[in-house]
Structure formats: C-alpha cells, structure tokens
C-alpha cells in the first residue's frame, strides 16, 4: 500500500509540475515546448494551417504528403517536357 501511495504522489507531483510549467510559459508568451517526449508528440499531432484545404476542411498528413508528392512529380514531368 505504501508503494502505491508513493507512485500516486509521484504522478500527481509530475502532473502539477507540467501544468505549472505550461501555465507560466504561456503567461510569459513562450511556447511550452521543452518537455521531453511530450512536446515532440504534441507538435506532430497539432493541426496547422497547412492541413486545411481552401474550404477549411481538414486534410490528414497522409493525404497532404501524397498530394505534395504528386505535385512535385507533376512539376518534374513539366520540366522534362
């Protein structure tokens, strides 16, 4: 039971520290992206303006990447012709 309590306390303190860091960074106008492991994952998952089409519809990264590849191959073909 003591080990469980210590584990729960550690998780709680870590959560409070992460939330505190995020709040303080945001208040100072900095992007809170210095958290190892979490920051990189969040940056990959957050939608950006590049992920929206001209109608404001969300386009997943897979479709965006394949569309860019198609555009590049089309421009390469045009250059050859």
PDB file of C-alpha atoms in Angstrom:
ATOM      1  CA  UNK A   1       0.000   0.000   0.000  1.00  0.00           C
ATOM      2  CA  UNK A   2       2.870   2.401   0.740  1.00  0.00           C
ATOM      3  CA  UNK A   3       4.406   1.791  -2.691  1.00  0.00           C
ATOM      4  CA  UNK A   4       1.089   2.583  -4.364  1.00  0.00           C
ATOM      5  CA  UNK A   5       0.790   5.813  -2.373  1.00  0.00           C
ATOM      6  CA  UNK A   6       4.332   6.872  -3.339  1.00  0.00           C
ATOM      7  CA  UNK A   7       3.606   6.110  -7.010  1.00  0.00           C
ATOM      8  CA  UNK A   8       0.369   8.093  -6.923  1.00  0.00           C
ATOM      9  CA  UNK A   9       2.114  11.022  -5.248  1.00  0.00           C
ATOM     10  CA  UNK A  10       4.898  10.968  -7.865  1.00  0.00           C
ATOM     11  CA  UNK A  11       2.390  11.034 -10.728  1.00  0.00           C
ATOM     12  CA  UNK A  12       0.435  13.849  -9.071  1.00  0.00           C
ATOM     13  CA  UNK A  13       3.538  15.983  -8.420  1.00  0.00           C
ATOM     14  CA  UNK A  14       4.746  15.422 -12.017  1.00  0.00           C
ATOM     15  CA  UNK A  15       1.338  16.432 -13.382  1.00  0.00           C
ATOM     16  CA  UNK A  16       1.267  19.601 -11.271  1.00  0.00           C
ATOM     17  CA  UNK A  17       4.823  20.473 -12.374  1.00  0.00           C
ATOM     18  CA  UNK A  18       3.969  20.021 -16.084  1.00  0.00           C
ATOM     19  CA  UNK A  19       0.778  22.073 -15.791  1.00  0.00           C
ATOM     20  CA  UNK A  20       2.645  24.761 -13.818  1.00  0.00           C
ATOM     21  CA  UNK A  21       5.417  24.921 -16.430  1.00  0.00           C
ATOM     22  CA  UNK A  22       2.850  25.230 -19.228  1.00  0.00           C
ATOM     23  CA  UNK A  23       0.898  27.979 -17.470  1.00  0.00           C
ATOM     24  CA  UNK A  24       3.985  30.028 -16.564  1.00  0.00           C
ATOM     25  CA  UNK A  25       5.453  29.679 -20.068  1.00  0.00           C
ATOM     26  CA  UNK A  26       2.179  30.759 -21.633  1.00  0.00           C
ATOM     27  CA  UNK A  27       1.893  33.751 -19.296  1.00  0.00           C
ATOM     28  CA  UNK A  28       5.360  34.902 -20.392  1.00  0.00           C
ATOM     29  CA  UNK A  29       4.423  34.459 -24.056  1.00  0.00           C
ATOM     30  CA  UNK A  30       6.684  31.455 -24.659  1.00  0.00           C
ATOM     31  CA  UNK A  31       5.562  28.224 -26.259  1.00  0.00           C
ATOM     32  CA  UNK A  32       5.804  25.493 -23.598  1.00  0.00           C
ATOM     33  CA  UNK A  33       7.634  23.009 -25.826  1.00  0.00           C
ATOM     34  CA  UNK A  34      10.592  21.964 -23.670  1.00  0.00           C
ATOM     35  CA  UNK A  35       9.028  18.821 -22.219  1.00  0.00           C
ATOM     36  CA  UNK A  36      10.989  15.760 -23.355  1.00  0.00           C
ATOM     37  CA  UNK A  37       8.894  13.226 -25.231  1.00  0.00           C
ATOM     38  CA  UNK A  38       5.613  15.062 -24.863  1.00  0.00           C
ATOM     39  CA  UNK A  39       6.457  18.228 -26.814  1.00  0.00           C
ATOM     40  CA  UNK A  40       7.574  16.421 -29.967  1.00  0.00           C
ATOM     41  CA  UNK A  41       4.478  14.208 -29.947  1.00  0.00           C
ATOM     42  CA  UNK A  42       2.161  17.184 -29.483  1.00  0.00           C
ATOM     43  CA  UNK A  43       3.869  19.138 -32.278  1.00  0.00           C
ATOM     44  CA  UNK A  44       3.304  16.199 -34.628  1.00  0.00           C
ATOM     45  CA  UNK A  45      -0.363  15.846 -33.647  1.00  0.00           C
ATOM     46  CA  UNK A  46      -1.461  19.503 -33.600  1.00  0.00           C
ATOM     47  CA  UNK A  47      -3.197  20.641 -36.783  1.00  0.00           C
ATOM     48  CA  UNK A  48      -1.603  23.523 -38.675  1.00  0.00           C
ATOM     49  CA  UNK A  49      -2.893  25.846 -41.388  1.00  0.00           C
ATOM     50  CA  UNK A  50      -1.129  23.644 -43.958  1.00  0.00           C
ATOM     51  CA  UNK A  51      -3.516  20.806 -43.066  1.00  0.00           C
ATOM     52  CA  UNK A  52      -6.590  22.719 -44.273  1.00  0.00           C
ATOM     53  CA  UNK A  53      -7.786  22.920 -47.846  1.00  0.00           C
ATOM     54  CA  UNK A  54      -9.201  26.041 -49.470  1.00  0.00           C
ATOM     55  CA  UNK A  55     -12.649  25.336 -47.944  1.00  0.00           C
ATOM     56  CA  UNK A  56     -11.269  24.977 -44.422  1.00  0.00           C
ATOM     57  CA  UNK A  57     -11.685  21.197 -44.441  1.00  0.00           C
ATOM     58  CA  UNK A  58      -9.092  19.149 -42.533  1.00  0.00           C
ATOM     59  CA  UNK A  59      -6.739  17.089 -44.691  1.00  0.00           C
ATOM     60  CA  UNK A  60      -4.805  14.367 -42.805  1.00  0.00           C
ATOM     61  CA  UNK A  61      -0.998  14.367 -43.112  1.00  0.00           C
ATOM     62  CA  UNK A  62      -1.021  11.185 -45.193  1.00  0.00           C
ATOM     63  CA  UNK A  63      -3.179  12.783 -47.895  1.00  0.00           C
ATOM     64  CA  UNK A  64      -1.272  16.062 -47.660  1.00  0.00           C
ATOM     65  CA  UNK A  65       2.060  14.277 -48.113  1.00  0.00           C
ATOM     66  CA  UNK A  66       0.851  12.240 -51.076  1.00  0.00           C
ATOM     67  CA  UNK A  67      -0.648  15.362 -52.687  1.00  0.00           C
ATOM     68  CA  UNK A  68       2.678  17.209 -52.296  1.00  0.00           C
ATOM     69  CA  UNK A  69       4.499  14.216 -53.792  1.00  0.00           C
ATOM     70  CA  UNK A  70       2.059  14.228 -56.742  1.00  0.00           C
ATOM     71  CA  UNK A  71       2.579  17.981 -57.213  1.00  0.00           C
ATOM     72  CA  UNK A  72       6.354  17.508 -57.197  1.00  0.00           C
ATOM     73  CA  UNK A  73       6.201  14.679 -59.716  1.00  0.00           C
ATOM     74  CA  UNK A  74       3.883  16.755 -61.943  1.00  0.00           C
ATOM     75  CA  UNK A  75       6.292  19.694 -61.852  1.00  0.00           C
ATOM     76  CA  UNK A  76       9.224  17.357 -62.571  1.00  0.00           C
ATOM     77  CA  UNK A  77       7.326  15.974 -65.580  1.00  0.00           C
ATOM     78  CA  UNK A  78       6.564  19.503 -66.803  1.00  0.00           C
ATOM     79  CA  UNK A  79      10.239  20.425 -66.562  1.00  0.00           C
ATOM     80  CA  UNK A  80      11.225  17.407 -68.659  1.00  0.00           C
ATOM     81  CA  UNK A  81       8.699  18.288 -71.373  1.00  0.00           C
TER      82      UNK A  81
END
